[in-house]
Tab-separated table of C-alpha atoms in Angstrom:
chain	number	residue	atom	x	y	z
A	1136	UNK	CA	30.322	-4.593	30.347
A	1137	UNK	CA	26.874	-2.584	32.349
A	1138	UNK	CA	27.277	0.579	30.343
A	1139	UNK	CA	27.903	-1.850	27.149
A	1140	UNK	CA	24.414	-3.040	28.199
A	1141	UNK	CA	22.608	0.422	28.761
A	1142	UNK	CA	23.954	1.412	25.586
A	1143	UNK	CA	21.595	-0.743	23.456
A	1144	UNK	CA	19.090	-1.400	25.375
A	1145	UNK	CA	16.694	1.733	23.740
A	1146	UNK	CA	18.086	0.291	20.067
A	1147	UNK	CA	17.025	-3.376	21.434
A	1148	UNK	CA	13.546	-2.729	23.142
A	1149	UNK	CA	12.767	-0.438	19.761
A	1150	UNK	CA	13.523	-3.876	17.734
A	1151	UNK	CA	12.368	-5.708	20.217
A	1152	UNK	CA	8.615	-3.489	19.970
A	1153	UNK	CA	8.704	-3.472	16.074
A	1154	UNK	CA	8.472	-7.586	16.116
A	1155	UNK	CA	5.579	-7.318	18.832
A	1156	UNK	CA	3.882	-5.472	16.289
A	1157	UNK	CA	4.709	-7.882	13.426
A	1158	UNK	CA	3.438	-10.922	15.693
A	1159	UNK	CA	0.788	-9.351	16.765
A	1160	UNK	CA	-0.280	-7.478	13.699
A	1161	UNK	CA	-3.442	-9.239	12.894
A	1162	UNK	CA	-4.545	-9.226	16.623
A	1163	UNK	CA	-4.674	-5.150	17.204
A	1164	UNK	CA	-7.605	-3.067	16.860
A	1165	UNK	CA	-7.837	-1.300	13.476
A	1166	UNK	CA	-10.027	1.256	15.569
A	1167	UNK	CA	-7.602	3.554	17.334
A	1168	UNK	CA	-5.409	3.101	13.981
A	1169	UNK	CA	-8.091	4.840	11.560
A	1170	UNK	CA	-9.020	7.448	13.985
A	1171	UNK	CA	-6.427	10.004	13.593
A	1172	UNK	CA	-7.918	9.482	9.558
A	1173	UNK	CA	-11.307	10.497	10.701
A	1174	UNK	CA	-10.532	14.159	10.264
A	1175	UNK	CA	-10.735	13.537	5.894
A	1176	UNK	CA	-13.813	12.340	6.091
A	1177	UNK	CA	-15.855	16.335	6.186
A	1178	UNK	CA	-12.509	17.059	3.049
A	1179	UNK	CA	-14.079	13.525	1.215
A	1180	UNK	CA	-17.645	14.587	1.255
A	1181	UNK	CA	-16.604	18.142	0.142
A	1182	UNK	CA	-14.873	16.824	-2.857
A	1183	UNK	CA	-17.571	14.149	-3.672
A	1184	UNK	CA	-19.783	17.458	-4.441
A	1185	UNK	CA	-23.549	18.009	-3.558
A	1186	UNK	CA	-26.563	15.955	-3.859
A	1187	UNK	CA	-25.976	14.994	-7.222
A	1188	UNK	CA	-23.065	13.377	-7.316
A	1189	UNK	CA	-25.196	11.145	-4.192
A	1190	UNK	CA	-27.591	10.713	-6.611
A	1191	UNK	CA	-25.326	9.742	-9.311
A	1192	UNK	CA	-23.656	7.624	-6.834
A	1193	UNK	CA	-26.943	5.883	-5.320
A	1194	UNK	CA	-28.197	5.567	-9.624
A	1195	UNK	CA	-24.481	3.913	-10.131
A	1196	UNK	CA	-25.247	1.630	-7.282
A	1197	UNK	CA	-28.172	0.378	-9.066
A	1198	UNK	CA	-26.985	0.030	-12.219
A	1199	UNK	CA	-24.113	-2.133	-11.335
A	1200	UNK	CA	-26.721	-4.314	-9.211
A	1201	UNK	CA	-29.096	-4.670	-12.470
A	1202	UNK	CA	-25.921	-5.629	-14.410
A	1203	UNK	CA	-24.520	-8.284	-12.402
A	1204	UNK	CA	-27.962	-9.401	-12.163
A	1205	UNK	CA	-28.200	-9.604	-15.772
A	1206	UNK	CA	-25.012	-11.836	-15.547
A	1207	UNK	CA	-26.136	-13.898	-13.256
A	1208	UNK	CA	-28.988	-14.658	-15.749
A	1209	UNK	CA	-26.641	-15.241	-18.627
A	1210	UNK	CA	-24.687	-17.597	-16.062
A	1211	UNK	CA	-27.597	-19.561	-15.710
A	1212	UNK	CA	-28.669	-19.634	-19.086
A	1213	UNK	CA	-24.955	-21.012	-19.682
A	1214	UNK	CA	-25.242	-23.896	-17.591
A	1215	UNK	CA	-28.352	-25.169	-18.433
A	1216	UNK	CA	-27.166	-24.872	-22.294
A	1217	UNK	CA	-23.746	-26.614	-21.616
A	1218	UNK	CA	-25.546	-28.680	-18.375
A	1219	UNK	CA	-21.817	-28.632	-16.632
A	1220	UNK	CA	-22.723	-28.812	-12.759
A	1221	UNK	CA	-19.208	-27.692	-11.750
A	1222	UNK	CA	-19.986	-24.095	-13.395
A	1223	UNK	CA	-23.767	-24.338	-12.186
A	1224	UNK	CA	-22.072	-24.323	-8.533
A	1225	UNK	CA	-19.591	-21.509	-9.358
A	1226	UNK	CA	-21.638	-19.388	-11.281
A	1227	UNK	CA	-25.549	-18.770	-9.941
A	1228	UNK	CA	-24.214	-16.332	-6.695
A	1229	UNK	CA	-27.023	-13.679	-5.886
A	1230	UNK	CA	-26.359	-10.566	-7.191
A	1231	UNK	CA	-24.072	-9.063	-4.505
A	1232	UNK	CA	-25.582	-5.756	-2.500
A	1233	UNK	CA	-23.665	-2.612	-3.450
A	1234	UNK	CA	-22.553	0.145	-0.824
A	1235	UNK	CA	-21.513	3.436	-2.764
A	1236	UNK	CA	-18.052	4.947	-0.609
A	1237	UNK	CA	-16.063	7.585	-1.030
A	1238	UNK	CA	-11.938	7.941	-1.126
A	1239	UNK	CA	-10.500	9.600	2.047
A	1240	UNK	CA	-7.378	8.763	0.871
A	1241	UNK	CA	-5.495	7.547	-2.502
A	1242	UNK	CA	-2.320	7.761	-1.448
A	1243	UNK	CA	0.392	4.599	0.111
A	1244	UNK	CA	2.787	6.166	1.821
A	1245	UNK	CA	4.862	2.728	2.051
A	1246	UNK	CA	6.186	3.568	-1.540
A	1247	UNK	CA	5.705	-0.436	-1.627
A	1248	UNK	CA	2.403	-0.603	-1.734
A	1249	UNK	CA	-0.743	0.413	-3.267
A	1250	UNK	CA	-3.853	1.181	-1.370
A	1251	UNK	CA	-6.356	3.524	-0.226
A	1252	UNK	CA	-8.324	4.414	2.492
A	1253	UNK	CA	-12.883	4.748	1.952
A	1254	UNK	CA	-15.330	6.259	4.140
A	1255	UNK	CA	-17.491	3.424	5.120
A	1256	UNK	CA	-16.452	0.329	7.729
A	1257	UNK	CA	-17.807	-2.233	9.598
A	1258	UNK	CA	-21.005	0.248	10.411
A	1259	UNK	CA	-22.101	-0.026	7.412
A	1260	UNK	CA	-21.619	-3.900	6.812
A	1261	UNK	CA	-17.943	-3.362	4.973
A	1262	UNK	CA	-16.150	-6.897	6.261
A	1263	UNK	CA	-12.894	-7.816	5.289
A	1264	UNK	CA	-12.577	-9.493	1.894
A	1265	UNK	CA	-15.640	-8.224	0.265
A	1266	UNK	CA	-14.491	-6.737	-3.477
A	1267	UNK	CA	-14.689	-3.098	-4.249
A	1268	UNK	CA	-15.303	-2.060	-7.871
A	1269	UNK	CA	-15.055	0.883	-9.460
A	1270	UNK	CA	-18.596	0.677	-12.456
A	1271	UNK	CA	-17.606	-3.005	-13.910
A	1272	UNK	CA	-13.922	-2.941	-13.134
A	1273	UNK	CA	-12.332	-4.386	-9.845
A	1274	UNK	CA	-10.912	-1.820	-7.511
A	1275	UNK	CA	-9.195	-4.362	-4.918
A	1276	UNK	CA	-10.633	-5.866	-1.746
A	1277	UNK	CA	-11.111	-4.810	1.850
A	1278	UNK	CA	-8.137	-5.759	4.123
A	1279	UNK	CA	-9.233	-3.686	7.201
A	1280	UNK	CA	-11.993	-2.840	8.124
A	1281	UNK	CA	-12.518	-0.236	10.870
A	1282	UNK	CA	-16.179	1.091	12.445
A	1283	UNK	CA	-16.444	3.717	10.477
A	1284	UNK	CA	-13.415	3.475	7.990
A	1285	UNK	CA	-11.902	1.046	5.870
A	1286	UNK	CA	-8.959	0.435	3.957
A	1287	UNK	CA	-8.843	-0.893	-0.007
A	1288	UNK	CA	-5.953	-3.106	-1.306
A	1289	UNK	CA	-5.090	-2.307	-5.008
A	1290	UNK	CA	-5.261	-5.174	-7.658
A	1291	UNK	CA	-1.803	-3.917	-8.200
A	1292	UNK	CA	-0.210	-4.526	-4.708
A	1293	UNK	CA	2.359	-7.114	-3.827
A	1294	UNK	CA	0.220	-8.784	-1.947
A	1295	UNK	CA	-3.082	-8.825	-3.325
A	1296	UNK	CA	-3.992	-12.281	-4.770
A	1297	UNK	CA	-8.004	-13.297	-5.997
A	1298	UNK	CA	-9.045	-16.158	-8.408
A	1299	UNK	CA	-9.371	-14.651	-11.938
A	1300	UNK	CA	-9.708	-15.980	-16.069
A	1301	UNK	CA	-8.881	-15.087	-19.143
A	1302	UNK	CA	-11.205	-14.428	-21.823
A	1303	UNK	CA	-10.924	-13.646	-25.305
A	1304	UNK	CA	-13.108	-10.711	-26.564
A	1305	UNK	CA	-16.220	-12.412	-28.243
A	1306	UNK	CA	-15.631	-16.179	-26.967
A	1307	UNK	CA	-16.622	-17.916	-23.518
A	1308	UNK	CA	-13.895	-20.241	-22.424
A	1309	UNK	CA	-10.140	-19.102	-20.822
A	1310	UNK	CA	-7.911	-19.772	-19.150
A	1311	UNK	CA	-8.360	-19.484	-14.770
A	1312	UNK	CA	-5.127	-18.561	-12.390
A	1313	UNK	CA	-4.529	-16.557	-9.468
A	1314	UNK	CA	-3.960	-12.699	-10.081
A	1315	UNK	CA	-1.435	-11.406	-7.846
A	1316	UNK	CA	-0.057	-7.449	-8.108
A	1317	UNK	CA	3.166	-6.973	-9.208
A	1318	UNK	CA	3.700	-3.543	-7.085
A	1319	UNK	CA	4.467	-1.976	-10.411
A	1320	UNK	CA	1.437	-0.992	-11.111
A	1321	UNK	CA	0.421	-3.943	-13.321
A	1322	UNK	CA	-0.319	-7.140	-11.791
A	1323	UNK	CA	0.126	-10.676	-13.202
A	1324	UNK	CA	-2.121	-13.828	-13.886
A	1325	UNK	CA	-0.267	-17.496	-12.434
A	1326	UNK	CA	-0.946	-20.598	-12.689
A	1327	UNK	CA	-1.738	-20.315	-15.861
A	1328	UNK	CA	-0.241	-23.313	-18.333
A	1329	UNK	CA	1.814	-21.707	-20.917
A	1330	UNK	CA	0.115	-24.445	-23.690
A	1331	UNK	CA	-2.661	-21.857	-22.966
A	1332	UNK	CA	-2.446	-19.358	-25.745
A	1333	UNK	CA	-3.639	-15.838	-23.904
A	1334	UNK	CA	-1.694	-13.310	-25.730
A	1335	UNK	CA	-2.349	-9.484	-26.365
A	1336	UNK	CA	-5.875	-8.105	-26.252
A	1337	UNK	CA	-7.540	-10.779	-24.128
A	1338	UNK	CA	-9.336	-9.359	-20.454
A	1339	UNK	CA	-9.491	-10.631	-17.091
A	1340	UNK	CA	-12.102	-11.000	-15.219
A	1341	UNK	CA	-13.087	-12.505	-12.127
A	1342	UNK	CA	-14.473	-16.005	-11.305
A	1343	UNK	CA	-17.451	-16.476	-9.196
A	1344	UNK	CA	-16.139	-17.711	-5.498
A	1345	UNK	CA	-19.691	-18.501	-3.567
A	1346	UNK	CA	-17.885	-18.669	-0.250
A	1347	UNK	CA	-16.346	-15.198	-0.160
A	1348	UNK	CA	-19.522	-13.503	-1.825
A	1349	UNK	CA	-17.032	-12.912	-4.917
A	1350	UNK	CA	-19.272	-12.826	-8.338
A	1351	UNK	CA	-18.033	-13.869	-11.757
A	1352	UNK	CA	-17.634	-11.177	-14.982
A	1353	UNK	CA	-16.523	-8.262	-12.917
A	1354	UNK	CA	-13.561	-6.559	-15.821
A	1355	UNK	CA	-10.150	-6.518	-13.723
A	1356	UNK	CA	-7.487	-5.834	-16.446
A	1357	UNK	CA	-6.484	-6.376	-19.890
A	1358	UNK	CA	-3.517	-9.040	-20.956
A	1359	UNK	CA	-0.432	-6.669	-21.920
A	1360	UNK	CA	1.637	-9.421	-22.618
A	1361	UNK	CA	1.394	-13.130	-22.762
A	1362	UNK	CA	4.438	-15.608	-23.421
A	1363	UNK	CA	6.550	-18.681	-21.430
A	1364	UNK	CA	7.212	-18.333	-18.324
A	1365	UNK	CA	9.873	-20.165	-16.123
A	1366	UNK	CA	8.620	-23.783	-15.991
A	1367	UNK	CA	5.144	-25.375	-17.402
A	1368	UNK	CA	3.782	-22.063	-16.560
A	1369	UNK	CA	2.744	-18.708	-18.639
A	1370	UNK	CA	4.578	-15.221	-18.208
A	1371	UNK	CA	1.127	-13.498	-18.190
A	1372	UNK	CA	1.308	-9.405	-17.681
A	1373	UNK	CA	-1.932	-7.449	-16.870
A	1374	UNK	CA	-3.054	-3.788	-16.777
A	1375	UNK	CA	-5.190	-2.864	-14.441
A	1376	UNK	CA	-9.250	-1.336	-15.983
A	1377	UNK	CA	-9.472	0.985	-13.077
A	1378	UNK	CA	-7.039	3.872	-12.438
A	1379	UNK	CA	-6.525	4.061	-8.804
A	1380	UNK	CA	-4.788	7.881	-9.200
A	1381	UNK	CA	-8.265	9.096	-10.628
A	1382	UNK	CA	-10.376	7.119	-8.288
A	1383	UNK	CA	-12.810	9.707	-6.155
A	1384	UNK	CA	-15.834	7.231	-5.633
A	1385	UNK	CA	-16.039	3.643	-5.593
A	1386	UNK	CA	-18.861	1.043	-4.759
A	1387	UNK	CA	-18.168	-2.327	-2.084
A	1388	UNK	CA	-19.754	-5.122	-3.197
A	1389	UNK	CA	-21.251	-6.150	0.586
A	1390	UNK	CA	-22.884	-10.345	-0.615
A	1391	UNK	CA	-25.757	-11.932	-1.207
A	1392	UNK	CA	-29.305	-9.971	-1.128
B	1301	UNK	CA	16.251	16.893	21.158
B	1302	UNK	CA	13.244	19.067	21.301
B	1303	UNK	CA	10.708	16.565	21.020
B	1304	UNK	CA	7.844	19.550	20.372
B	1305	UNK	CA	10.273	20.539	17.323
B	1306	UNK	CA	10.525	16.838	16.242
B	1307	UNK	CA	6.852	16.136	16.784
B	1308	UNK	CA	6.113	18.666	14.242
B	1309	UNK	CA	8.751	17.618	11.564
B	1310	UNK	CA	7.029	13.509	11.718
B	1311	UNK	CA	3.529	14.877	11.423
B	1312	UNK	CA	5.050	17.063	7.894
B	1313	UNK	CA	7.365	14.595	6.717
B	1314	UNK	CA	3.724	12.060	6.523
B	1315	UNK	CA	1.165	14.406	5.712
B	1316	UNK	CA	3.897	15.585	2.638
B	1317	UNK	CA	4.459	11.763	1.797
B	1318	UNK	CA	1.036	11.387	1.354
B	1319	UNK	CA	-0.662	14.694	-0.776
B	1320	UNK	CA	2.509	16.437	-1.988
B	1321	UNK	CA	5.625	13.720	-2.774
B	1322	UNK	CA	2.960	11.499	-5.075
B	1323	UNK	CA	2.647	14.505	-7.429
B	1324	UNK	CA	7.118	14.185	-7.861
B	1325	UNK	CA	6.856	10.693	-8.544
B	1326	UNK	CA	8.508	9.070	-11.743
B	1327	UNK	CA	7.362	6.142	-12.292
B	1328	UNK	CA	6.534	4.318	-9.203
B	1329	UNK	CA	10.044	5.947	-7.485
B	1330	UNK	CA	9.374	8.665	-5.025
B	1331	UNK	CA	11.745	10.549	-2.512
B	1332	UNK	CA	11.031	9.544	1.208
B	1333	UNK	CA	10.453	12.651	2.871
B	1334	UNK	CA	10.498	9.983	6.530
B	1335	UNK	CA	14.244	8.906	5.583
B	1336	UNK	CA	15.022	12.444	5.307
B	1337	UNK	CA	14.160	13.680	8.818
B	1338	UNK	CA	15.492	10.460	9.733
B	1339	UNK	CA	19.099	10.903	8.404
B	1340	UNK	CA	19.361	15.215	9.672
B	1341	UNK	CA	18.237	13.471	13.348
B	1342	UNK	CA	20.596	10.711	13.048
B	1343	UNK	CA	23.683	12.706	11.994
B	1344	UNK	CA	22.533	15.631	14.897
B	1345	UNK	CA	22.000	13.671	17.884
B	1346	UNK	CA	23.000	10.332	19.742
B	1347	UNK	CA	22.266	6.938	19.149
B	1348	UNK	CA	19.141	6.400	21.413
B	1349	UNK	CA	17.287	9.555	20.451
B	1350	UNK	CA	18.003	9.004	16.220
B	1351	UNK	CA	16.971	5.539	17.433
B	1352	UNK	CA	13.532	6.742	19.326
B	1353	UNK	CA	13.236	9.048	16.068
B	1354	UNK	CA	13.595	6.195	13.401
B	1355	UNK	CA	10.982	4.051	15.149
B	1356	UNK	CA	8.660	6.959	15.833
B	1357	UNK	CA	9.054	7.641	12.169
B	1358	UNK	CA	8.795	4.595	10.901
B	1359	UNK	CA	5.650	3.767	13.041
B	1360	UNK	CA	3.899	6.398	10.979
B	1361	UNK	CA	4.718	5.294	8.259
B	1362	UNK	CA	3.327	1.911	9.012
B	1363	UNK	CA	0.109	3.517	10.202
B	1364	UNK	CA	-0.373	5.294	6.652
B	1365	UNK	CA	0.486	2.584	4.498
B	1366	UNK	CA	-0.676	-0.538	3.933
B	1367	UNK	CA	2.243	-2.566	5.586
B	1368	UNK	CA	0.432	-2.884	8.958
B	1369	UNK	CA	2.102	-2.119	12.248
B	1370	UNK	CA	5.475	-3.019	12.513
B	1371	UNK	CA	7.645	-3.097	9.840
B	1372	UNK	CA	8.498	-0.502	8.772
B	1373	UNK	CA	9.258	0.530	12.518
B	1374	UNK	CA	12.267	-2.066	12.443
B	1375	UNK	CA	13.389	-0.664	9.394
B	1376	UNK	CA	13.476	2.814	9.920
B	1377	UNK	CA	15.256	2.203	13.585
B	1378	UNK	CA	18.141	0.148	11.570
B	1379	UNK	CA	18.202	3.124	9.294
B	1380	UNK	CA	18.644	5.252	12.369
B	1381	UNK	CA	21.204	3.271	13.749
B	1382	UNK	CA	23.541	2.694	10.470
B	1383	UNK	CA	22.892	6.774	9.980
B	1384	UNK	CA	24.235	7.404	12.935
B	1385	UNK	CA	27.457	5.193	13.030
B	1386	UNK	CA	28.021	7.600	10.115
B	1387	UNK	CA	27.827	10.788	12.288
B	1388	UNK	CA	31.200	12.588	12.538
B	1389	UNK	CA	31.898	11.249	9.177
B	1390	UNK	CA	29.353	13.132	6.792
B	1391	UNK	CA	28.692	16.419	7.221
B	1392	UNK	CA	24.763	17.071	7.275
B	1393	UNK	CA	25.126	20.718	6.883
B	1394	UNK	CA	26.721	19.846	2.831
B	1395	UNK	CA	24.556	18.924	0.624
B	1396	UNK	CA	26.608	16.171	-0.191
B	1397	UNK	CA	27.146	14.924	2.860
B	1398	UNK	CA	23.404	14.851	3.858
B	1399	UNK	CA	22.435	13.518	0.736
B	1400	UNK	CA	25.283	10.190	0.962
B	1401	UNK	CA	23.103	9.659	4.578
B	1402	UNK	CA	19.508	9.883	3.387
B	1403	UNK	CA	20.987	7.606	0.220
B	1404	UNK	CA	22.094	4.939	2.533
B	1405	UNK	CA	19.485	5.397	5.116
B	1406	UNK	CA	17.067	5.010	2.639
B	1407	UNK	CA	18.595	1.700	1.247
B	1408	UNK	CA	18.713	-0.167	4.642
B	1409	UNK	CA	15.472	1.010	5.098
B	1410	UNK	CA	13.643	-0.325	2.107
B	1411	UNK	CA	16.250	-3.108	1.433
B	1412	UNK	CA	15.428	-5.762	3.789
B	1413	UNK	CA	11.269	-4.930	3.356
B	1414	UNK	CA	11.490	-5.078	-0.264
B	1415	UNK	CA	13.209	-9.074	-0.357
B	1416	UNK	CA	11.045	-9.893	2.564
B	1417	UNK	CA	8.162	-8.580	-0.325
B	1418	UNK	CA	10.029	-10.191	-2.976
B	1419	UNK	CA	10.054	-13.603	-1.021
B	1420	UNK	CA	6.303	-13.620	0.330
B	1421	UNK	CA	4.411	-12.247	-2.481
B	1422	UNK	CA	6.608	-13.596	-5.086
B	1423	UNK	CA	7.471	-9.329	-7.071
B	1424	UNK	CA	10.551	-10.289	-8.363
B	1425	UNK	CA	13.732	-9.857	-6.440
B	1426	UNK	CA	15.008	-7.425	-9.266
B	1427	UNK	CA	12.176	-5.485	-9.256
B	1428	UNK	CA	12.704	-4.678	-5.437
B	1429	UNK	CA	16.106	-3.768	-5.508
B	1430	UNK	CA	15.578	-1.840	-8.844
B	1431	UNK	CA	12.712	-0.074	-6.058
B	1432	UNK	CA	15.115	0.556	-3.657
B	1433	UNK	CA	17.803	2.358	-5.426
B	1434	UNK	CA	15.274	4.471	-7.337
B	1435	UNK	CA	13.556	6.019	-4.130
B	1436	UNK	CA	17.276	5.766	-2.360
B	1437	UNK	CA	18.627	7.930	-5.311
B	1438	UNK	CA	15.337	10.197	-5.278
B	1439	UNK	CA	15.658	10.771	-1.417
B	1440	UNK	CA	19.314	11.054	-1.553
B	1441	UNK	CA	18.456	14.554	-4.538
B	1442	UNK	CA	15.808	15.827	-2.275
B	1443	UNK	CA	17.950	15.010	1.017
B	1444	UNK	CA	20.886	17.085	-0.682
B	1445	UNK	CA	18.760	20.096	-1.286
B	1446	UNK	CA	16.820	20.181	2.164
B	1447	UNK	CA	20.521	20.159	3.917
B	1448	UNK	CA	20.781	24.057	3.939
B	1449	UNK	CA	17.176	24.442	5.808
B	1450	UNK	CA	17.761	21.526	8.274
B	1451	UNK	CA	20.947	23.342	9.221
B	1452	UNK	CA	19.176	26.263	9.834
B	1453	UNK	CA	16.643	24.586	12.331
B	1454	UNK	CA	19.338	23.618	14.114
B	1455	UNK	CA	19.265	25.564	17.012
B	1456	UNK	CA	15.251	25.408	17.184
B	1457	UNK	CA	15.333	21.530	17.203
B	1458	UNK	CA	18.088	21.124	19.600
B	1459	UNK	CA	20.176	19.169	17.900
B	1460	UNK	CA	23.910	19.347	18.234
B	1461	UNK	CA	26.493	21.310	16.250
B	1462	UNK	CA	29.038	19.724	13.886
B	1463	UNK	CA	32.243	20.797	15.850
B	1464	UNK	CA	30.717	19.248	18.966
B	1465	UNK	CA	30.228	15.715	17.358
B	1466	UNK	CA	33.869	15.713	15.997
B	1467	UNK	CA	34.857	16.071	19.221
């Protein structure tokens, strides 16, 4: 009997260690875990090119900031025009500052998730939950921020969730729902009633969330299929705009100015 | 087992999983190199060694993926245990034996995680099953091709010969 106990001692101890890691996941510091990836930083800088790329990144950041500012103004005018107080609260977020970042690891080893690592961390002001974009397209959100390296959860990751709206091109009104990753490279817009006429050709944009600092109007993807799903909600399949495979440089929306 | 050789194989598997394997993806299915290393070890070593190797490979997968630390350490441990039970029934130096072992190991490592994702995030049960089978099939094919190279490093790696395992 004692021999039987000892033969299973190692597997049992390892299983308990794995269980403890799962339970303590959110409390484990990211620093030691991200430390090995620091060796990839020079590689990403080398791949990113020289001064020209850095200048273009800075210009891109300024242009995006200007775009968000103009979207904010458009939102203000819309609010004034429609006199809708609720929209005013949601739509008038100050334009966020943006931080250029390079992708140092574009692949996720798990085969299930869609994540990438960028060369910016808490030292640069990056925090968990911040939106990461490429131009006007949403790439994902920061879900782990180390001191100099952060991991971004892509919009197609099964664990990704974000408030978003389906908007018909040329029309202002839309249907709001929760954008969720499907794990197969696509997303779906959930909790949209099936009576909403969302069909192919509509675009998915972010909805302002002042508490989290998310701006409105950033493009997320295009509706590929819209139809009746199970229950009262429709089934809306979305193709993300940002191509995660070809990403080299991204912008992190740091928050309000 | 020679743990220096294991450390080298684990590092090689992790780097190739991140840098090389995505180049050969069919859809979203890619072969799991960590599982191939795990199967090669679990079929040639004792239970405890196989479990430690599987747990370590799983933890390395956790640290380089979006799952967070823990889940793959647990499922790879399960895969190592199951594959180790097949020791003596499958010949790891033969492509068929290695292929079957890789398929079973990949299924037992990925299916539980896929089911958890399907339940927790609603990604679709059959989607998770399909992805698991695609990864397992891909891993089995690559594992079968890797049977001979692994047989050649058996001596250096300190793995038991097949005759000894059957005894």
